[in-house]
Coordinates of C-alpha atoms in Angstrom, one line a residue:
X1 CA 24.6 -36.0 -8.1
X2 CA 22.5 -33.1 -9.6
X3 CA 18.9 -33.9 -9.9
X4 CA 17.7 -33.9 -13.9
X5 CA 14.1 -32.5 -15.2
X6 CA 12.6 -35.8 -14.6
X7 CA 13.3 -36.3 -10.9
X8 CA 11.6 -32.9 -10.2
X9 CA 8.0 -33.0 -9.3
X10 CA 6.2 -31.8 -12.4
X11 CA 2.4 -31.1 -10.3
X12 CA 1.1 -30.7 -7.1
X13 CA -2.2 -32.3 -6.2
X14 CA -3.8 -31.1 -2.7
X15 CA -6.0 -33.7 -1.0
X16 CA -8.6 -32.1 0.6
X17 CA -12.0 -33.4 2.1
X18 CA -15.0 -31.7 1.1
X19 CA -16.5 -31.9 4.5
X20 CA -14.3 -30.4 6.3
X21 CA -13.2 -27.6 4.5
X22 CA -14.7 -25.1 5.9
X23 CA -13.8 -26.1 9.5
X24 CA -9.8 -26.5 8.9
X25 CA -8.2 -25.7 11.7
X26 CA -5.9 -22.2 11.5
X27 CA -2.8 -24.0 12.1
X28 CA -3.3 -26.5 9.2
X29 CA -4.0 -23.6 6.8
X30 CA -1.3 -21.9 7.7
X31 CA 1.1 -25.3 6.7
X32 CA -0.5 -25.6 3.6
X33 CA -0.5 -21.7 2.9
X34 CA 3.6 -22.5 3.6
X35 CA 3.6 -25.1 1.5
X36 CA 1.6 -23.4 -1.1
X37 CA 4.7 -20.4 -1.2
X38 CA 7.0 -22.7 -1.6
X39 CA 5.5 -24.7 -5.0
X40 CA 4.6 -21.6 -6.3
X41 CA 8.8 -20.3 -5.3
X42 CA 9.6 -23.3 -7.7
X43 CA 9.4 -21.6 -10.7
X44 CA 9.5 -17.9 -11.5
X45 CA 9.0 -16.6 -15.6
X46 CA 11.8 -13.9 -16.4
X47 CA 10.4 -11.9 -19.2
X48 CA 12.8 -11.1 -22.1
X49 CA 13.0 -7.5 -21.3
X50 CA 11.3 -4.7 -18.8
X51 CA 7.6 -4.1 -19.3
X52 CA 7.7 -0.9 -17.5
X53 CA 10.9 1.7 -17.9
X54 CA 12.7 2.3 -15.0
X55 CA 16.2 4.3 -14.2
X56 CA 18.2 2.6 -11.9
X57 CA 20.9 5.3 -11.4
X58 CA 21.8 7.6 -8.1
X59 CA 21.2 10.5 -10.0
X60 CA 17.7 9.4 -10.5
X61 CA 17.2 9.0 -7.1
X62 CA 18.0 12.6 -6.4
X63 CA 16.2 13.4 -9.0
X64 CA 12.7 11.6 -7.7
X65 CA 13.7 13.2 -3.8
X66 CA 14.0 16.7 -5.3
X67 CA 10.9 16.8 -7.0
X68 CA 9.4 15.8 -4.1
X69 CA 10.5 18.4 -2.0
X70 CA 9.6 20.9 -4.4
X71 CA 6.2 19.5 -4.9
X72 CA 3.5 22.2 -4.3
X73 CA -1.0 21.0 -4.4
X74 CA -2.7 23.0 -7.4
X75 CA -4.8 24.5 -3.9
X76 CA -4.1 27.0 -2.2
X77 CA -5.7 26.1 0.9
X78 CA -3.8 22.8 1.3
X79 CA 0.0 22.4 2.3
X80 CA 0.8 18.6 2.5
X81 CA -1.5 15.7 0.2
X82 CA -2.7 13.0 2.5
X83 CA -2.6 9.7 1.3
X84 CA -4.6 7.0 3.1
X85 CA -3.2 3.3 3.5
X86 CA -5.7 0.6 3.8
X87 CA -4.9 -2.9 3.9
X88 CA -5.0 -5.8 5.9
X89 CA -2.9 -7.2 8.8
X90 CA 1.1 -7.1 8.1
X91 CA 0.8 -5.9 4.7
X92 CA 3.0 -3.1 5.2
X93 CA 1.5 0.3 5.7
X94 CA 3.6 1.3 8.5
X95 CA 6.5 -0.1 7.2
X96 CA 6.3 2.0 4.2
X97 CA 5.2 4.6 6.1
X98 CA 9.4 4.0 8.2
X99 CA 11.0 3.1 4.8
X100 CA 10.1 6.9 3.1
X101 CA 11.2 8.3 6.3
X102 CA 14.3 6.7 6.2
X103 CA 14.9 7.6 2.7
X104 CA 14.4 11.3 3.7
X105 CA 16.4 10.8 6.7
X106 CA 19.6 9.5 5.0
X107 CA 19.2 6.1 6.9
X108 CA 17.0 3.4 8.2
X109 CA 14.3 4.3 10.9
X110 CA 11.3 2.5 12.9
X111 CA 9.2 5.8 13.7
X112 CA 5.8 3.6 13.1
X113 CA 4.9 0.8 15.1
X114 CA 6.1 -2.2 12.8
X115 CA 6.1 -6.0 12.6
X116 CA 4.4 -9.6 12.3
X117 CA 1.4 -10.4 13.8
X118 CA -2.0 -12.1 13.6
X119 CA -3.9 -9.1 14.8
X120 CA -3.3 -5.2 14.0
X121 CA -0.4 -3.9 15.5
X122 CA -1.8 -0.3 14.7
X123 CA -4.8 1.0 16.9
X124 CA -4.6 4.5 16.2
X125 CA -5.3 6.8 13.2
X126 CA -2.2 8.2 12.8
X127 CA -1.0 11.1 10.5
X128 CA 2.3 10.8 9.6
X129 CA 5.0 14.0 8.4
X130 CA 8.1 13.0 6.5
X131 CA 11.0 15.4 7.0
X132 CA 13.7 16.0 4.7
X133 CA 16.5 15.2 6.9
X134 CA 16.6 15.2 10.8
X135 CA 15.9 18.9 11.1
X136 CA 14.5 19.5 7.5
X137 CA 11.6 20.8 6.4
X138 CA 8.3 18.7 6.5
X139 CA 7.9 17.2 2.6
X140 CA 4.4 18.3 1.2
X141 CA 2.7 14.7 1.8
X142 CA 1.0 12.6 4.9
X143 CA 0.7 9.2 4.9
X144 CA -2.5 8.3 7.6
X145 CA -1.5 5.0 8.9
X146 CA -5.1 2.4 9.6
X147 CA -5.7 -0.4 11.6
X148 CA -5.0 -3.4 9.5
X149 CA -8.2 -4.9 8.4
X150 CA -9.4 -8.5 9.4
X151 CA -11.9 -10.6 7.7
X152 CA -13.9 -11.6 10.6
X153 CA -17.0 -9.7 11.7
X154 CA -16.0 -6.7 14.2
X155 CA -12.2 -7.0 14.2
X156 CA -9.7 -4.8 12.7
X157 CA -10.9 -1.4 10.7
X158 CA -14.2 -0.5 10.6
X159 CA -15.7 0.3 7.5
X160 CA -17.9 3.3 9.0
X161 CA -14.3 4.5 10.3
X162 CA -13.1 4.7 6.9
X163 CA -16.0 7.1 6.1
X164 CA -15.1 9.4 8.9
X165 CA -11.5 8.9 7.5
X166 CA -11.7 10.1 4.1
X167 CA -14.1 13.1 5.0
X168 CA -11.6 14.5 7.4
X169 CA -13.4 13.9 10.7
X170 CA -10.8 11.6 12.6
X171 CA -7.8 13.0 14.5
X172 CA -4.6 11.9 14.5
X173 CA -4.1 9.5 17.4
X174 CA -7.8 8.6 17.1
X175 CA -8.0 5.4 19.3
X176 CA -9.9 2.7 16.9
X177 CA -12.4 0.5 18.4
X178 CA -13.5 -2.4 15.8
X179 CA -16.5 -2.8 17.4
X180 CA -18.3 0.8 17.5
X181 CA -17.3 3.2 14.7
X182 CA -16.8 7.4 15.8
X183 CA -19.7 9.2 16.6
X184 CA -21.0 12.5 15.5
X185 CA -21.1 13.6 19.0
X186 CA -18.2 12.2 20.3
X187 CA -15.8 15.1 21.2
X188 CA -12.8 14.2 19.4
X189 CA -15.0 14.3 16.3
X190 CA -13.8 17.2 13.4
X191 CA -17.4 18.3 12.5
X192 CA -16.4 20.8 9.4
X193 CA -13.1 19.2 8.0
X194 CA -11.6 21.9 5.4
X195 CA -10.0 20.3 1.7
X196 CA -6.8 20.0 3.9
X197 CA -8.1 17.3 6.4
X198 CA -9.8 15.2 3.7
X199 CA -8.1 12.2 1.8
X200 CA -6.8 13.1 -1.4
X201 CA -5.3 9.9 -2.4
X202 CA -6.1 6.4 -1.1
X203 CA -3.4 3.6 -1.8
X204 CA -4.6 0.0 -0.9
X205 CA -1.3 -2.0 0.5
X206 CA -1.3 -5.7 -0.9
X207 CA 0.9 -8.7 0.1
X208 CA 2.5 -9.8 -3.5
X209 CA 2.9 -13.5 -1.1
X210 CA -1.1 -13.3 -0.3
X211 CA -2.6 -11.7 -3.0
X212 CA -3.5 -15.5 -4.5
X213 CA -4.9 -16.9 -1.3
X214 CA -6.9 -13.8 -0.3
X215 CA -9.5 -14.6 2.0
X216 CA -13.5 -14.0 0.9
X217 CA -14.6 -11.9 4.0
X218 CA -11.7 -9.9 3.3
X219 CA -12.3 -9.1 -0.3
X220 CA -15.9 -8.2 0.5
X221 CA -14.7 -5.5 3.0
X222 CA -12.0 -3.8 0.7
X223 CA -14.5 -4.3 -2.3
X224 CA -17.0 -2.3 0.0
X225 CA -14.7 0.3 0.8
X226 CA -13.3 0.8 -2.5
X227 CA -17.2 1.6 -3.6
X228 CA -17.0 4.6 -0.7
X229 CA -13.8 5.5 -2.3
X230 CA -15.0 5.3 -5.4
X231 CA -18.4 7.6 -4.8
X232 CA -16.1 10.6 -3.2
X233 CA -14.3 10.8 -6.2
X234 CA -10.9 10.1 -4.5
X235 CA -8.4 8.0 -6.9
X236 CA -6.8 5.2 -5.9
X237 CA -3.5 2.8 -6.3
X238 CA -2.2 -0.3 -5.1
X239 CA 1.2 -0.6 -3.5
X240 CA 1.9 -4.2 -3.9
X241 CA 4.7 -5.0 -1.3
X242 CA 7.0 -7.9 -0.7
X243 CA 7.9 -8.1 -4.0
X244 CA 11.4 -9.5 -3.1
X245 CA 9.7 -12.0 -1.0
X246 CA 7.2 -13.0 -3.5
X247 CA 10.0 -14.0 -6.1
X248 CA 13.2 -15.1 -6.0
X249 CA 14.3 -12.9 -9.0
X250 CA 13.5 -10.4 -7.4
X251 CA 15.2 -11.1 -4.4
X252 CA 18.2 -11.7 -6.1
X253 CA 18.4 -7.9 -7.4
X254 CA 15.4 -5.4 -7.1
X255 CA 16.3 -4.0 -10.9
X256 CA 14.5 -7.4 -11.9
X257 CA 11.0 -6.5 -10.7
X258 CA 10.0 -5.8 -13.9
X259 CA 11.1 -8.4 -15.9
X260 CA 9.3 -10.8 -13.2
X261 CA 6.9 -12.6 -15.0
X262 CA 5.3 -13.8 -11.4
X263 CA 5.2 -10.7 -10.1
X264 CA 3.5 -9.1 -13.3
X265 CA 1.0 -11.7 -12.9
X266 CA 0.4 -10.8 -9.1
X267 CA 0.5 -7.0 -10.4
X268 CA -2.6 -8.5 -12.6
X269 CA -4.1 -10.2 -10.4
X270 CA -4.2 -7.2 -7.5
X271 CA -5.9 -4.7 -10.2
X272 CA -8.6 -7.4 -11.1
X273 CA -9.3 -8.0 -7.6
X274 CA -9.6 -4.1 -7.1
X275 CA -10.7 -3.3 -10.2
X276 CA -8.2 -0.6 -10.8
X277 CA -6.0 -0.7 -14.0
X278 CA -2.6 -2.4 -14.2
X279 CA -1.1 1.3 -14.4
X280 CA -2.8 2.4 -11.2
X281 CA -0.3 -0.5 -9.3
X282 CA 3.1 0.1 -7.9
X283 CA 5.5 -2.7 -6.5
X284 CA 7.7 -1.8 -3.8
X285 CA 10.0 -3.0 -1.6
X286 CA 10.1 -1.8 2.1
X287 CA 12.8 -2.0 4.8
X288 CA 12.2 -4.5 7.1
X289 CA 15.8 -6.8 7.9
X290 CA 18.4 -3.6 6.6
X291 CA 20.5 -1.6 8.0
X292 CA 21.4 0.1 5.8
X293 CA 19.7 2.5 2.8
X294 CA 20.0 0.7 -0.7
X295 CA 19.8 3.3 -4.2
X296 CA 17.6 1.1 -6.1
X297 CA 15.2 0.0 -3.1
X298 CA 14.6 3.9 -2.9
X299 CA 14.1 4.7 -6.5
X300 CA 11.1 2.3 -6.3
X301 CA 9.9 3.5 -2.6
X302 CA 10.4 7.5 -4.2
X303 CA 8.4 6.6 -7.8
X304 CA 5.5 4.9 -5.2
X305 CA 5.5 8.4 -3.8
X306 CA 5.5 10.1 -7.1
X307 CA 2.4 8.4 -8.1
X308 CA 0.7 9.4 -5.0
X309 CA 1.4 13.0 -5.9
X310 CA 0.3 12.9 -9.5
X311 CA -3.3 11.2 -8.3
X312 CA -4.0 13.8 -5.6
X313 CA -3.7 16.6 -8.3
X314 CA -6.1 14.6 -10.4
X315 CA -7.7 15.0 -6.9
X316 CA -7.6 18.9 -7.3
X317 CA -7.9 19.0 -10.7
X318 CA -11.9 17.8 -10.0
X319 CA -12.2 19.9 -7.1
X320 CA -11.3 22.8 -9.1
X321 CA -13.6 21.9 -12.0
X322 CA -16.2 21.9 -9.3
X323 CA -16.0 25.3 -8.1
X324 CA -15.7 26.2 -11.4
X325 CA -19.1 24.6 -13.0
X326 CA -20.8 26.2 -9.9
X327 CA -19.8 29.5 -10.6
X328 CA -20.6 29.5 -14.6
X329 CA -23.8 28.3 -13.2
X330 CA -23.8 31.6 -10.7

């Protein structure tokens, strides 16, 4: 017999004991972190229609990959945009990183180091060229894979690293060590980075299944970083990943990520945590248990990338205002 409305559980109450909150063990907050999915799994809002416009067509597709390719920086003096992914253990960069490549390369690939664990599986700073195709040309964008961040003291990404990051210092395959930031003197230090080795683009990668349970110390280091971010002048997005995960809709067919009320809510949620408007946000779904390519997995992995190119020529577009108010002033 099919269980009715009122055998369902209508509210979950967790008992907790003041006293010993703060020394749970991890195991136990993992269980109840499980536990805490599945309530919130329970029940998923579908809106009445789309909030955001999306094509879902293979010729849209095509369309997104071609104006990639044919993508060229408003400055001279700089070939490929880099794009810097920051976020915290398993939330995806390098998977996004293997799921544009294996849109450009016609099927799924595992170039970057990929997977579950409690600690970074990333150690270096890597810099990462998508080709079009096996033996195409490279496309004119690099995603620079991190170190995931941690929220205790001295694991995971340092903050001073990110400095050295965004100004163009570190070179790819720089080997990270948490516990003492790149020197000035060190040798492998780039000590005048030109526009091309900076960041013009940094994308924050988010959990849509942890975004609600973020940690503290871990919002204090990626609201620290966003302030560095924020004093260089280089914009920023969100890449909220998992969405599939996050919601069963969503699961059930990629087109309904936007007519998720759950996931709209987590979009919400990410840009008040960030403090970066809702349209600065970008849900995507990366390969991780495929085989093989799917159209409308790619149109939202491609419009992720489009968005990346339309902030680093905002990017430009203030460098060039620079130069320019410096030589009226000439």
């Amino acid at each position: 017999m099919s269980p009715g409305l009122k055998d369902k559980i209508h509210c979950v109450a967790y008992i907790m004991d003041a006293c010993k909150i703060s020394i749970m063990p991890t195991k136990l907050q993992e269980k109840l972190d499980a536990i805490h999915r599945k309530v919130n799994l329970m029940e998923r809002t579908e809106l009445e229609k789309p909030w955001r416009t999306i094509v879902w067509e293979s010729g849209k597709r095509k369309e997104l990959m071609d104006n990639i390719r044919s993508y060229k920086p408003m400055v001279s003096s700089v070939s490929q945009v880099q794009v810097l992914l920051i976020g915290a253990v398993g939330a995806g960069k390098s998977s996004f990183f293997n799921s544009i490549n294996s849109v450009f390369r016609g099927h799924v690939t595992s170039q970057a180091i990929a997977g579950s664990s409690t600690t970074s599986l990333t150690t270096q700073f890597r810099t990462y060229s998508v080709k079009s195709g096996r033996e195409g040309k490279p496309l004119p964008i690099i995603l620079c894979d991190t170190m995931g961040l941690e929220e205790s003291t001295g694991a995971g990404l340092d903050i001073d690293d990110i400095s050295s990051i965004l100004k163009g210092h570190l070179p790819d395959r720089y080997q990270f060590n948490p516990s003492a930031p790149l020197q000035s003197e060190a040798s492998s230090y780039r000590k005048s980075p030109g526009l091309k080795d900076k960041i013009h683009c940094v994308a924050y990668v988010m959990d849509a299944c942890k975004i609600s349970i973020m940690p503290t110390k871990l919002q204090e280091k990626l609201d620290a970083i966003r302030r560095k971010v924020n004093l260089m002048g280089i914009p920023q997005l969100v890449l909220l990943t998992k969405v599939d995960e996050a919601c069963p809709l969503v699961m059930k067919d990629v087109r309904n990520v936007y007519q998720s009320g759950y996931i709209k809510e987590m979009m919400q949620e990410a840009s008040a945590q960030l403090g970066v408007p809702l349209s600065c946000i970008v849900p995507v779904k990366n390969y991780s248990e495929e085989l093989e390519l799917d159209t409308n997995t790619d149109i939202l992995l491609l419009s992720a990338i489009i968005q990346m190119l339309r902030f680093a020529d905002n990017y430009f577009d203030e460098i060039s205002d620079k130069f320019s108010n410096i030589e009226t002033k000439e």
